[in-house]
mmCIF file of C-alpha atoms in Angstrom:
data_model
loop_
_atom_site.group_PDB
_atom_site.id
_atom_site.type_symbol
_atom_site.label_atom_id
_atom_site.label_comp_id
_atom_site.label_asym_id
_atom_site.label_seq_id
_atom_site.Cartn_x
_atom_site.Cartn_y
_atom_site.Cartn_z
ATOM 1 C CA MET A 5 -28.471 -20.141 -14.383
ATOM 2 C CA ALA A 6 -29.204 -17.198 -12.148
ATOM 3 C CA VAL A 7 -30.250 -13.884 -13.594
ATOM 4 C CA ASN A 8 -29.524 -10.412 -12.363
ATOM 5 C CA ARG A 9 -31.161 -7.642 -14.360
ATOM 6 C CA ASP A 10 -28.765 -4.966 -13.140
ATOM 7 C CA ASP A 11 -26.943 -4.237 -16.414
ATOM 8 C CA GLY A 12 -24.342 -1.969 -14.818
ATOM 9 C CA LEU A 13 -23.418 -4.593 -12.265
ATOM 10 C CA LEU A 14 -23.329 -7.298 -14.935
ATOM 11 C CA ALA A 15 -20.889 -5.260 -17.033
ATOM 12 C CA ALA A 16 -18.628 -4.719 -14.016
ATOM 13 C CA GLN A 17 -18.822 -8.391 -13.011
ATOM 14 C CA GLU A 18 -18.159 -9.520 -16.556
ATOM 15 C CA ARG A 19 -14.993 -7.393 -16.765
ATOM 16 C CA TYR A 20 -13.874 -8.420 -13.261
ATOM 17 C CA ALA A 21 -14.398 -12.120 -14.048
ATOM 18 C CA ARG A 22 -12.590 -11.893 -17.406
ATOM 19 C CA TRP A 23 -9.567 -10.143 -15.927
ATOM 20 C CA LEU A 24 -9.567 -12.487 -12.932
ATOM 21 C CA ALA A 25 -9.612 -15.590 -15.156
ATOM 22 C CA TRP A 26 -6.739 -14.228 -17.239
ATOM 23 C CA GLY A 27 -4.703 -13.189 -14.176
ATOM 24 C CA THR A 28 -5.258 -16.476 -12.353
ATOM 25 C CA ARG A 29 -4.324 -18.618 -15.354
ATOM 26 C CA SER A 30 -1.169 -16.586 -15.995
ATOM 27 C CA GLY A 31 -0.221 -16.653 -12.316
ATOM 28 C CA VAL A 32 -0.683 -20.414 -11.992
ATOM 29 C CA VAL A 33 1.279 -21.148 -15.187
ATOM 30 C CA LEU A 34 4.123 -18.901 -14.020
ATOM 31 C CA LEU A 35 4.039 -20.487 -10.563
ATOM 32 C CA VAL A 36 4.290 -24.030 -11.951
ATOM 33 C CA LEU A 37 7.095 -23.060 -14.356
ATOM 34 C CA ALA A 38 9.039 -21.215 -11.658
ATOM 35 C CA PHE A 39 8.634 -24.127 -9.247
ATOM 36 C CA ILE A 40 9.904 -26.625 -11.828
ATOM 37 C CA LEU A 41 12.947 -24.423 -12.511
ATOM 38 C CA TYR A 42 13.486 -24.148 -8.746
ATOM 39 C CA VAL A 43 13.235 -27.795 -7.682
ATOM 40 C CA THR A 44 15.134 -29.139 -10.678
ATOM 41 C CA GLY A 45 17.959 -26.718 -9.980
ATOM 42 C CA ALA A 46 17.702 -25.297 -13.517
ATOM 43 C CA VAL A 47 17.778 -21.875 -11.856
ATOM 44 C CA VAL A 48 19.995 -21.814 -8.780
ATOM 45 C CA PRO A 49 18.046 -20.930 -5.608
ATOM 46 C CA TYR A 50 19.243 -18.247 -3.200
ATOM 47 C CA VAL A 51 18.734 -20.590 -0.231
ATOM 48 C CA PRO A 52 20.105 -24.038 -1.153
ATOM 49 C CA ILE A 53 17.224 -26.485 -1.249
ATOM 50 C CA GLU A 54 19.142 -29.095 0.805
ATOM 51 C CA ARG A 55 19.464 -26.552 3.625
ATOM 52 C CA LEU A 56 15.699 -26.075 3.991
ATOM 53 C CA PRO A 57 15.036 -28.915 6.496
ATOM 54 C CA GLU A 58 17.259 -27.087 9.023
ATOM 55 C CA LEU A 59 15.423 -23.786 8.391
ATOM 56 C CA TRP A 60 11.726 -24.488 7.855
ATOM 57 C CA HIS A 61 10.979 -25.130 11.527
ATOM 58 C CA LEU A 62 12.221 -21.620 12.431
ATOM 59 C CA PRO A 63 9.976 -18.540 12.769
ATOM 60 C CA ALA A 64 9.845 -16.381 9.629
ATOM 61 C CA ALA A 65 11.901 -13.566 11.206
ATOM 62 C CA GLU A 66 14.647 -16.028 12.197
ATOM 63 C CA TYR A 67 14.561 -17.583 8.712
ATOM 64 C CA LEU A 68 15.127 -14.150 7.159
ATOM 65 C CA HIS A 69 17.930 -13.406 9.623
ATOM 66 C CA ARG A 70 19.772 -16.690 8.994
ATOM 67 C CA THR A 71 19.480 -16.460 5.220
ATOM 68 C CA GLY A 72 20.326 -12.754 5.027
ATOM 69 C CA ILE A 73 17.099 -11.819 3.245
ATOM 70 C CA ASP A 74 15.699 -8.374 4.119
ATOM 71 C CA PRO A 75 11.995 -8.151 5.054
ATOM 72 C CA GLY A 76 9.760 -6.312 2.586
ATOM 73 C CA TRP A 77 9.283 -6.803 -1.130
ATOM 74 C CA HIS A 78 12.696 -5.378 -2.004
ATOM 75 C CA GLY A 79 14.245 -8.179 0.084
ATOM 76 C CA TRP A 80 13.070 -10.940 -2.247
ATOM 77 C CA ALA A 81 12.591 -8.866 -5.409
ATOM 78 C CA ARG A 82 16.271 -7.943 -5.677
ATOM 79 C CA LEU A 83 17.092 -11.680 -5.626
ATOM 80 C CA VAL A 84 14.522 -12.593 -8.270
ATOM 81 C CA ALA A 85 17.136 -14.142 -10.562
ATOM 82 C CA HIS A 86 17.242 -17.074 -8.096
ATOM 83 C CA GLY A 87 14.837 -20.012 -8.426
ATOM 84 C CA ASP A 88 13.187 -19.691 -4.996
ATOM 85 C CA MET A 89 12.622 -15.956 -5.402
ATOM 86 C CA MET A 90 11.134 -16.559 -8.859
ATOM 87 C CA VAL A 91 8.491 -18.709 -7.175
ATOM 88 C CA LEU A 92 7.774 -15.862 -4.741
ATOM 89 C CA ALA A 93 7.478 -13.428 -7.669
ATOM 90 C CA ALA A 94 4.913 -15.737 -9.332
ATOM 91 C CA ILE A 95 2.997 -15.973 -6.048
ATOM 92 C CA ALA A 96 3.066 -12.169 -5.715
ATOM 93 C CA LEU A 97 1.626 -11.868 -9.224
ATOM 94 C CA LEU A 98 -1.123 -14.354 -8.389
ATOM 95 C CA ILE A 99 -1.983 -12.488 -5.198
ATOM 96 C CA ALA A 100 -1.887 -9.071 -6.848
ATOM 97 C CA CYS A 101 -4.124 -9.907 -9.812
ATOM 98 C CA SER A 102 -7.204 -8.747 -7.895
ATOM 99 C CA ILE A 103 -5.687 -5.229 -7.766
ATOM 100 C CA PHE A 104 -5.898 -5.043 -11.570
ATOM 101 C CA CYS A 105 -9.423 -6.493 -11.550
ATOM 102 C CA LEU A 106 -10.577 -3.849 -9.066
ATOM 103 C CA ALA A 107 -8.897 -1.077 -11.069
ATOM 104 C CA GLY A 108 -10.773 -2.320 -14.124
ATOM 105 C CA VAL A 109 -14.232 -1.893 -12.582
ATOM 106 C CA VAL A 110 -13.677 1.553 -11.004
ATOM 107 C CA PRO A 111 -14.392 3.472 -14.247
ATOM 108 C CA LEU A 112 -17.534 1.400 -14.836
ATOM 109 C CA PHE A 113 -18.960 2.216 -11.395
ATOM 110 C CA TRP A 114 -17.851 5.851 -11.708
ATOM 111 C CA ARG A 115 -19.576 6.344 -15.073
ATOM 112 C CA ARG A 116 -22.812 4.948 -13.635
ATOM 113 C CA ARG A 117 -22.533 7.470 -10.769
ATOM 114 C CA GLU A 118 -22.054 4.669 -8.257
ATOM 115 C CA ARG A 119 -19.436 6.823 -6.594
ATOM 116 C CA LEU A 120 -19.626 5.044 -3.233
ATOM 117 C CA LEU A 121 -18.755 1.667 -4.781
ATOM 118 C CA ALA A 122 -16.011 3.252 -6.893
ATOM 119 C CA LEU A 123 -14.602 4.719 -3.665
ATOM 120 C CA VAL A 124 -14.765 1.302 -1.952
ATOM 121 C CA CYS A 125 -12.796 -0.183 -4.881
ATOM 122 C CA LEU A 126 -10.186 2.602 -4.702
ATOM 123 C CA LEU A 127 -9.817 2.136 -0.936
ATOM 124 C CA GLN A 128 -9.406 -1.619 -1.406
ATOM 125 C CA ILE A 129 -6.702 -0.995 -4.021
ATOM 126 C CA ALA A 130 -4.968 1.407 -1.600
ATOM 127 C CA VAL A 131 -5.055 -1.195 1.197
ATOM 128 C CA LEU A 132 -3.642 -3.911 -1.088
ATOM 129 C CA VAL A 133 -0.899 -1.606 -2.401
ATOM 130 C CA LEU A 134 -0.011 -0.669 1.193
ATOM 131 C CA ALA A 135 0.191 -4.364 2.137
ATOM 132 C CA ALA A 136 2.296 -5.088 -0.963
ATOM 133 C CA SER A 137 4.595 -2.115 -0.374
ATOM 134 C CA GLY A 138 6.304 -3.750 2.579
ATOM 135 C CA LEU A 139 5.826 -0.603 4.673
ATOM 136 C CA LEU A 140 4.068 -2.803 7.223
ATOM 137 C CA ALA A 141 7.034 -5.214 7.430
ATOM 138 C CA ARG A 142 8.959 -5.160 10.681
ATOM 139 C CA MET B 21 10.694 -50.342 4.694
ATOM 140 C CA SER B 22 12.885 -50.299 7.820
ATOM 141 C CA GLY B 23 12.526 -47.508 10.387
ATOM 142 C CA HIS B 24 16.008 -46.276 9.557
ATOM 143 C CA ALA B 25 15.284 -46.036 5.840
ATOM 144 C CA PHE B 26 12.000 -44.217 6.524
ATOM 145 C CA SER B 27 13.790 -41.709 8.766
ATOM 146 C CA ALA B 28 16.345 -41.130 6.020
ATOM 147 C CA ILE B 29 13.562 -40.425 3.515
ATOM 148 C CA GLN B 30 11.890 -38.054 5.989
ATOM 149 C CA ALA B 31 15.177 -36.194 6.343
ATOM 150 C CA ALA B 32 15.452 -35.712 2.580
ATOM 151 C CA TRP B 33 14.225 -32.260 1.480
ATOM 152 C CA TRP B 34 11.800 -33.637 -1.112
ATOM 153 C CA PHE B 35 9.807 -35.862 1.263
ATOM 154 C CA TRP B 36 7.773 -33.168 2.998
ATOM 155 C CA PRO B 37 6.837 -31.085 -0.081
ATOM 156 C CA LEU B 38 5.745 -34.284 -1.814
ATOM 157 C CA ALA B 39 3.709 -35.324 1.239
ATOM 158 C CA LEU B 40 2.237 -31.823 1.315
ATOM 159 C CA PHE B 41 1.157 -32.066 -2.324
ATOM 160 C CA VAL B 42 -0.533 -35.445 -1.726
ATOM 161 C CA VAL B 43 -2.314 -34.290 1.450
ATOM 162 C CA CYS B 44 -3.487 -31.052 -0.215
ATOM 163 C CA PHE B 45 -4.732 -33.004 -3.215
ATOM 164 C CA PHE B 46 -6.977 -35.100 -0.943
ATOM 165 C CA LEU B 47 -8.026 -32.057 1.076
ATOM 166 C CA GLY B 48 -9.025 -30.370 -2.181
ATOM 167 C CA ILE B 49 -11.150 -33.385 -3.143
ATOM 168 C CA VAL B 50 -13.132 -33.382 0.123
ATOM 169 C CA ALA B 51 -13.286 -29.601 0.632
ATOM 170 C CA VAL B 52 -15.514 -28.893 -2.378
ATOM 171 C CA PRO B 53 -18.300 -31.465 -1.704
ATOM 172 C CA ALA B 54 -18.166 -30.578 2.016
ATOM 173 C CA GLY B 55 -18.664 -26.903 1.188
ATOM 174 C CA VAL B 56 -15.670 -25.687 3.184
ATOM 175 C CA GLY B 57 -12.691 -23.650 2.089
ATOM 176 C CA GLY B 58 -9.329 -25.368 1.857
ATOM 177 C CA GLY B 59 -7.611 -23.076 4.363
ATOM 178 C CA VAL B 60 -9.671 -24.139 7.349
ATOM 179 C CA LEU B 61 -8.606 -27.770 6.788
ATOM 180 C CA PHE B 62 -5.076 -27.063 5.587
ATOM 181 C CA VAL B 63 -3.759 -25.001 8.503
ATOM 182 C CA PRO B 64 -4.579 -27.307 11.443
ATOM 183 C CA ILE B 65 -3.620 -30.488 9.584
ATOM 184 C CA VAL B 66 -0.297 -29.184 8.267
ATOM 185 C CA ALA B 67 0.460 -27.362 11.539
ATOM 186 C CA GLY B 68 -0.246 -30.551 13.459
ATOM 187 C CA PHE B 69 1.564 -33.131 11.385
ATOM 188 C CA PHE B 70 4.271 -31.397 9.316
ATOM 189 C CA PRO B 71 7.631 -30.034 10.507
ATOM 190 C CA PHE B 72 7.145 -26.503 9.124
ATOM 191 C CA HIS B 73 6.933 -23.516 11.467
ATOM 192 C CA LEU B 74 3.432 -22.180 11.979
ATOM 193 C CA ASP B 75 4.408 -18.906 10.233
ATOM 194 C CA PHE B 76 4.988 -20.752 6.941
ATOM 195 C CA VAL B 77 1.873 -22.900 7.390
ATOM 196 C CA ARG B 78 -0.346 -19.850 7.936
ATOM 197 C CA GLY B 79 1.178 -18.053 4.955
ATOM 198 C CA ALA B 80 0.538 -21.057 2.727
ATOM 199 C CA GLY B 81 -2.958 -21.436 4.250
ATOM 200 C CA LEU B 82 -3.933 -17.971 3.068
ATOM 201 C CA LEU B 83 -2.685 -18.795 -0.414
ATOM 202 C CA VAL B 84 -4.584 -22.081 -0.432
ATOM 203 C CA ALA B 85 -7.803 -20.259 0.512
ATOM 204 C CA LEU B 86 -7.135 -17.535 -2.033
ATOM 205 C CA SER B 87 -6.266 -19.889 -4.886
ATOM 206 C CA GLY B 88 -9.553 -21.741 -4.464
ATOM 207 C CA ALA B 89 -11.433 -18.446 -4.656
ATOM 208 C CA LEU B 90 -9.436 -17.270 -7.669
ATOM 209 C CA ALA B 91 -10.014 -20.529 -9.522
ATOM 210 C CA ALA B 92 -13.768 -20.586 -8.840
ATOM 211 C CA GLY B 93 -14.332 -16.830 -9.222
ATOM 212 C CA PRO B 94 -14.990 -16.399 -12.942
ATOM 213 C CA ARG B 95 -17.422 -19.348 -12.975
ATOM 214 C CA LEU B 96 -19.341 -17.976 -9.977
ATOM 215 C CA PHE B 97 -19.853 -14.650 -11.745
ATOM 216 C CA ALA B 98 -20.821 -16.347 -15.006
ATOM 217 C CA ASP B 99 -23.456 -18.412 -13.180
ATOM 218 C CA GLY B 100 -24.800 -15.361 -11.353
ATOM 219 C CA LEU B 101 -23.957 -16.918 -7.991
ATOM 220 C CA ALA B 102 -21.659 -14.094 -6.893
ATOM 221 C CA ASN B 103 -22.508 -10.419 -6.547
ATOM 222 C CA LEU B 104 -19.589 -8.007 -6.847
ATOM 223 C CA ARG B 105 -21.478 -5.118 -5.278
ATOM 224 C CA LEU B 106 -22.252 -7.254 -2.232
ATOM 225 C CA ALA B 107 -18.645 -8.512 -1.966
ATOM 226 C CA LEU B 108 -16.816 -5.185 -2.110
ATOM 227 C CA PRO B 109 -17.711 -3.545 1.247
ATOM 228 C CA PRO B 110 -17.082 -6.663 3.417
ATOM 229 C CA ALA B 111 -13.894 -7.384 1.440
ATOM 230 C CA LEU B 112 -12.553 -3.896 2.216
ATOM 231 C CA ILE B 113 -13.278 -4.269 5.927
ATOM 232 C CA ALA B 114 -11.880 -7.806 6.052
ATOM 233 C CA SER B 115 -8.739 -6.608 4.208
ATOM 234 C CA VAL B 116 -7.895 -3.985 6.785
ATOM 235 C CA SER B 117 -8.606 -6.245 9.753
ATOM 236 C CA SER B 118 -6.811 -9.231 8.193
ATOM 237 C CA ILE B 119 -3.651 -7.113 7.904
ATOM 238 C CA ALA B 120 -3.939 -6.327 11.614
ATOM 239 C CA GLY B 121 -4.548 -10.030 12.327
ATOM 240 C CA ALA B 122 -1.519 -11.065 10.247
ATOM 241 C CA MET B 123 0.751 -8.584 12.032
ATOM 242 C CA VAL B 124 -0.438 -9.699 15.472
ATOM 243 C CA GLY B 125 -0.119 -13.363 14.478
ATOM 244 C CA LEU B 126 3.443 -12.914 13.241
ATOM 245 C CA ALA B 127 4.400 -11.161 16.489
ATOM 246 C CA LEU B 128 2.960 -13.791 18.857
ATOM 247 C CA PRO B 129 5.029 -16.738 20.194
ATOM 248 C CA ALA B 130 4.398 -19.971 18.270
ATOM 249 C CA ALA B 131 3.149 -21.977 21.284
ATOM 250 C CA ALA B 132 0.538 -19.353 22.226
ATOM 251 C CA LEU B 133 -0.559 -19.134 18.621
ATOM 252 C CA GLN B 134 -0.767 -22.922 18.330
ATOM 253 C CA ILE B 135 -3.060 -23.058 21.389
ATOM 254 C CA ALA B 136 -5.191 -20.201 20.042
ATOM 255 C CA LEU B 137 -5.359 -21.931 16.641
ATOM 256 C CA GLY B 138 -6.492 -25.208 18.217
ATOM 257 C CA LEU B 139 -9.226 -23.424 20.177
ATOM 258 C CA THR B 140 -10.276 -21.427 17.098
ATOM 259 C CA ILE B 141 -10.559 -24.575 14.969
ATOM 260 C CA LEU B 142 -12.728 -26.222 17.637
ATOM 261 C CA ALA B 143 -14.889 -23.074 17.838
ATOM 262 C CA ILE B 144 -15.240 -23.011 14.019
ATOM 263 C CA LEU B 145 -16.196 -26.682 14.149
ATOM 264 C CA ALA B 146 -18.934 -25.880 16.677
ATOM 265 C CA ILE B 147 -20.202 -23.029 14.463
ATOM 266 C CA MET B 148 -20.175 -25.217 11.347
ATOM 267 C CA ALA B 149 -21.981 -28.054 13.121
ATOM 268 C CA SER B 150 -24.651 -25.875 14.735
ATOM 269 C CA VAL B 151 -25.447 -23.042 12.301
ATOM 270 C CA ARG B 152 -28.413 -23.679 10.043
ATOM 271 C CA ASN B 153 -28.378 -21.235 7.151
ATOM 272 C CA THR B 154 -31.648 -20.165 5.559
ATOM 273 C CA GLU B 155 -32.093 -20.593 1.822
ATOM 274 C CA TYR B 156 -34.197 -17.463 1.339
ATOM 275 C CA PRO B 157 -34.169 -15.240 4.455
ATOM 276 C CA GLU B 158 -37.143 -12.927 4.853
ATOM 277 C CA VAL B 159 -36.141 -9.270 4.680
ATOM 278 C CA THR B 160 -39.055 -6.864 5.007
ATOM 279 C CA GLN B 161 -37.096 -3.646 4.855
ATOM 280 C CA SER B 162 -33.607 -2.757 3.735
ATOM 281 C CA ASP B 163 -31.447 -0.392 5.794
ATOM 282 C CA PRO B 164 -30.108 2.988 4.560
ATOM 283 C CA LEU B 165 -26.521 1.724 4.153
ATOM 284 C CA ALA B 166 -27.661 -1.256 2.076
ATOM 285 C CA VAL B 167 -29.709 1.115 -0.095
ATOM 286 C CA ALA B 168 -26.736 3.462 -0.546
ATOM 287 C CA LEU B 169 -24.472 0.564 -1.519
ATOM 288 C CA GLY B 170 -27.124 -1.004 -3.763
ATOM 289 C CA LEU B 171 -27.102 -4.329 -1.913
ATOM 290 C CA HIS B 172 -30.052 -5.941 -3.666
ATOM 291 C CA GLY B 173 -30.650 -8.116 -6.693
ATOM 292 C CA ILE B 174 -32.695 -10.825 -8.355
ATOM 293 C CA TYR B 175 -31.675 -14.438 -8.081
ATOM 294 C CA ARG B 176 -33.210 -17.151 -10.232
ATOM 295 C CA ASP B 177 -33.098 -20.655 -8.822
ATOM 296 C CA VAL B 178 -31.921 -23.021 -11.540
ATOM 297 C CA HIS B 179 -33.865 -25.976 -10.070
ATOM 298 C CA THR B 180 -37.246 -24.333 -9.531
ATOM 299 C CA GLY B 181 -36.940 -21.675 -12.228
ATOM 300 C CA ARG B 182 -38.385 -19.156 -9.761
ATOM 301 C CA GLU B 183 -36.971 -15.673 -9.404
ATOM 302 C CA HIS B 184 -36.264 -14.284 -5.949
ATOM 303 C CA ALA B 185 -35.787 -10.568 -5.405
ATOM 304 C CA TRP B 186 -33.503 -9.985 -2.453
ATOM 305 C CA GLN B 187 -32.279 -7.055 -0.432
ATOM 306 C CA ALA B 188 -29.820 -6.859 2.432
ATOM 307 C CA HIS B 189 -30.611 -5.609 5.902
ATOM 308 C CA ARG B 190 -28.679 -5.106 9.177
ATOM 309 C CA THR B 191 -25.737 -3.983 7.011
ATOM 310 C CA PRO B 192 -23.817 -2.094 9.765
ATOM 311 C CA LEU B 193 -23.940 -5.178 12.041
ATOM 312 C CA GLY B 194 -23.003 -7.482 9.179
ATOM 313 C CA LEU B 195 -20.045 -5.326 8.177
ATOM 314 C CA ALA B 196 -18.908 -5.070 11.811
ATOM 315 C CA LEU B 197 -18.719 -8.874 11.941
ATOM 316 C CA PHE B 198 -16.257 -8.820 9.063
ATOM 317 C CA VAL B 199 -13.786 -6.963 11.288
ATOM 318 C CA GLY B 200 -13.553 -10.051 13.511
ATOM 319 C CA ILE B 201 -13.661 -12.448 10.560
ATOM 320 C CA GLY B 202 -10.719 -10.641 8.928
ATOM 321 C CA ILE B 203 -8.662 -10.685 12.132
ATOM 322 C CA VAL B 204 -9.135 -14.453 12.583
ATOM 323 C CA ALA B 205 -8.406 -15.123 8.901
ATOM 324 C CA GLY B 206 -5.233 -13.019 8.914
ATOM 325 C CA MET B 207 -3.962 -14.226 12.268
ATOM 326 C CA PHE B 208 -4.357 -17.955 11.600
ATOM 327 C CA GLY B 209 -4.115 -18.063 7.799
ATOM 328 C CA LEU B 210 -7.589 -19.555 7.518
ATOM 329 C CA GLY B 211 -10.037 -18.922 4.746
ATOM 330 C CA ALA B 212 -13.229 -17.323 5.990
ATOM 331 C CA GLY B 213 -16.049 -19.115 4.166
ATOM 332 C CA TRP B 214 -17.187 -20.711 7.451
ATOM 333 C CA ALA B 215 -17.960 -17.207 8.760
ATOM 334 C CA ASN B 216 -18.651 -15.236 5.572
ATOM 335 C CA VAL B 217 -21.649 -17.325 4.584
ATOM 336 C CA PRO B 218 -23.523 -17.112 7.944
ATOM 337 C CA ALA B 219 -22.724 -13.365 8.178
ATOM 338 C CA LEU B 220 -24.110 -12.670 4.706
ATOM 339 C CA ASN B 221 -26.998 -15.126 4.952
ATOM 340 C CA LEU B 222 -28.208 -15.103 8.557
ATOM 341 C CA VAL B 223 -27.253 -11.549 9.527
ATOM 342 C CA MET B 224 -27.595 -9.576 6.285
ATOM 343 C CA GLY B 225 -30.426 -11.659 4.815
ATOM 344 C CA VAL B 226 -28.796 -12.596 1.500
ATOM 345 C CA PRO B 227 -30.067 -15.821 -0.183
ATOM 346 C CA LEU B 228 -27.836 -18.766 0.745
ATOM 347 C CA LYS B 229 -26.477 -19.498 -2.740
ATOM 348 C CA VAL B 230 -25.675 -15.839 -3.412
ATOM 349 C CA ALA B 231 -24.001 -15.633 0.027
ATOM 350 C CA ALA B 232 -21.944 -18.781 -0.652
ATOM 351 C CA GLY B 233 -20.896 -17.597 -4.129
ATOM 352 C CA THR B 234 -20.086 -14.068 -2.984
ATOM 353 C CA SER B 235 -18.154 -15.369 0.026
ATOM 354 C CA ALA B 236 -15.243 -16.360 -2.234
ATOM 355 C CA PHE B 237 -14.638 -12.691 -3.071
ATOM 356 C CA VAL B 238 -14.579 -11.560 0.539
ATOM 357 C CA ILE B 239 -11.320 -13.486 1.022
ATOM 358 C CA SER B 240 -8.737 -10.765 0.782
ATOM 359 C CA PRO B 241 -5.214 -11.170 -0.522
ATOM 360 C CA ALA B 242 -4.021 -8.341 1.764
ATOM 361 C CA ALA B 243 -2.907 -10.609 4.621
ATOM 362 C CA ALA B 244 -1.077 -12.894 2.169
ATOM 363 C CA LEU B 245 0.913 -9.858 1.001
ATOM 364 C CA VAL B 246 1.899 -9.140 4.615
ATOM 365 C CA TYR B 247 3.071 -12.740 5.040
ATOM 366 C CA LEU B 248 5.030 -12.484 1.775
ATOM 367 C CA ASN B 249 6.836 -9.348 2.905
ATOM 368 C CA GLN B 250 7.552 -10.764 6.377
ATOM 369 C CA GLY B 251 9.317 -13.782 4.879
ATOM 370 C CA ALA B 252 6.504 -16.139 5.922
ATOM 371 C CA LEU B 253 5.933 -17.603 2.458
ATOM 372 C CA LEU B 254 8.331 -20.433 1.796
ATOM 373 C CA PRO B 255 8.265 -21.525 -1.878
ATOM 374 C CA ILE B 256 8.818 -25.182 -0.985
ATOM 375 C CA VAL B 257 5.705 -25.102 1.254
ATOM 376 C CA ALA B 258 3.444 -22.726 -0.678
ATOM 377 C CA ALA B 259 3.782 -24.024 -4.258
ATOM 378 C CA PRO B 260 2.977 -27.750 -3.632
ATOM 379 C CA SER B 261 0.090 -26.707 -1.368
ATOM 380 C CA ILE B 262 -1.500 -24.466 -4.011
ATOM 381 C CA ALA B 263 -0.959 -27.021 -6.796
ATOM 382 C CA GLY B 264 -2.298 -29.943 -4.718
ATOM 383 C CA MET B 265 -5.354 -28.049 -3.516
ATOM 384 C CA MET B 266 -6.211 -26.709 -7.002
ATOM 385 C CA LEU B 267 -5.900 -30.154 -8.616
ATOM 386 C CA GLY B 268 -7.885 -31.797 -5.812
ATOM 387 C CA SER B 269 -10.605 -29.140 -6.069
ATOM 388 C CA LEU B 270 -11.033 -29.930 -9.772
ATOM 389 C CA ILE B 271 -11.693 -33.583 -8.878
ATOM 390 C CA GLY B 272 -13.865 -32.530 -5.913
ATOM 391 C CA ALA B 273 -16.027 -30.343 -8.156
ATOM 392 C CA ARG B 274 -16.637 -33.344 -10.455
ATOM 393 C CA LEU B 275 -17.567 -35.498 -7.457
ATOM 394 C CA LEU B 276 -20.043 -32.885 -6.262
ATOM 395 C CA HIS B 277 -23.020 -34.611 -7.862
ATOM 396 C CA VAL B 278 -21.781 -38.178 -7.225
ATOM 397 C CA VAL B 279 -20.959 -38.394 -3.525
ATOM 398 C CA SER B 280 -23.218 -37.617 -0.587
ATOM 399 C CA ALA B 281 -22.435 -34.094 0.610
ATOM 400 C CA THR B 282 -23.679 -35.015 4.103
ATOM 401 C CA VAL B 283 -21.284 -37.957 4.418
ATOM 402 C CA VAL B 284 -18.304 -35.920 3.152
ATOM 403 C CA ARG B 285 -19.232 -33.029 5.434
ATOM 404 C CA ARG B 286 -19.292 -35.367 8.461
ATOM 405 C CA LEU B 287 -15.907 -36.746 7.429
ATOM 406 C CA VAL B 288 -14.509 -33.225 7.160
ATOM 407 C CA LEU B 289 -15.918 -32.215 10.549
ATOM 408 C CA ALA B 290 -14.324 -35.333 12.095
ATOM 409 C CA LEU B 291 -11.032 -34.437 10.389
ATOM 410 C CA MET B 292 -11.258 -30.894 11.770
ATOM 411 C CA LEU B 293 -11.984 -32.219 15.272
ATOM 412 C CA PHE B 294 -8.926 -34.469 15.151
ATOM 413 C CA ALA B 295 -6.688 -31.725 13.707
ATOM 414 C CA GLY B 296 -8.007 -29.129 16.180
ATOM 415 C CA VAL B 297 -7.346 -31.399 19.179
ATOM 416 C CA ARG B 298 -3.901 -32.294 17.806
ATOM 417 C CA THR B 299 -3.011 -28.593 17.273
ATOM 418 C CA LEU B 300 -4.192 -27.695 20.770
ATOM 419 C CA ALA B 301 -2.302 -30.620 22.339
ATOM 420 C CA LYS B 302 0.846 -29.680 20.413
ATOM 421 C CA GLY B 303 0.589 -26.089 21.652
ATOM 422 C CA LEU B 304 0.114 -27.267 25.236
ATOM 423 C CA GLY B 305 3.071 -29.623 24.904
ATOM 424 C CA ILE B 306 0.890 -32.682 25.659
ATOM 425 C CA TRP B 307 1.410 -34.241 22.192
ATOM 426 C CA PRO B 308 4.615 -32.769 20.752
#
């Protein structure tokens, strides 16, 4: 096993890894559950599953247009009671778990006066939140 | 099975997601021993042989690459093979540029993108076949940016038991490369391990194993969030891909010490060549 004697870094990595493991496991479990509910029809999808073969060869913008889903997170989030949107919500959670991991290490870097790295983490969080906000959606 | 019956099965909604799961499972098995990310195999193969629009394939490709990194992440930190301090600055740069790449990719016509993807895959193949990474690059002096960011550490080789102190150099050049890496990753939905490792190892002088371990954390979820909000993540495509690739990677990790990495790597390069040519031909309308 490799050794790194930088105690501050090890503490940050240990917290990041722990939160990442927890977030990934939760995200994957939710994804599998949501997908089972979706494909079995236990939770009715917004876009009927039988209709997908006539839609999945279309560009994403055309798919949204034909199904009446708005671009941006509010487009799918307001339909989250449907099976297909539940799967998207689980995917969003899986993607977003690194935001929480980064937020967790900011105080550790800050306390050790590694202000530059803390700033890099905060900027990364800002970029991810901007991407998640849907403000960049057409 | 008669041709008619096979066509009927292909027309059923469940055929393609099931096929996707099986293909991703096998891709996951070969990706780990070959030392490549899943995304770089997934996108050209699925774009070339499945009926889904390239938008949905690229969106799922980013998730496939990300899920592999998420699954391996905690272990890499525990084994000291990843360095968070080293990952953060390139990850920030790659995040911003991957968003730009995703937005450009989603605005381009599919045929042009398909041609560009085919050419990119062939270029990646050439890079992967020709680049020879160095296990312990010699770095005589660190640069001011690397010092300010604390890009140094001690790595102990588990096989030799020897400790290797390392420090990064040429940090501004290395970070500039991640602008391009992020754009390509975001535009085509590819993972970026093929580029992250040479950039960290050959340009910035980071030991190969630390570069390979840290590379997983340079893959940013930012572009995947753009695809999600642009409607380019289709649950029926994304979920079986992630599940297949994760399951296959578990098997692949167990095979790591059993199969010859060189043989698997050659197989993967041949697979990439075939998929790259197919993607290019499809974009050019030669092989629809």
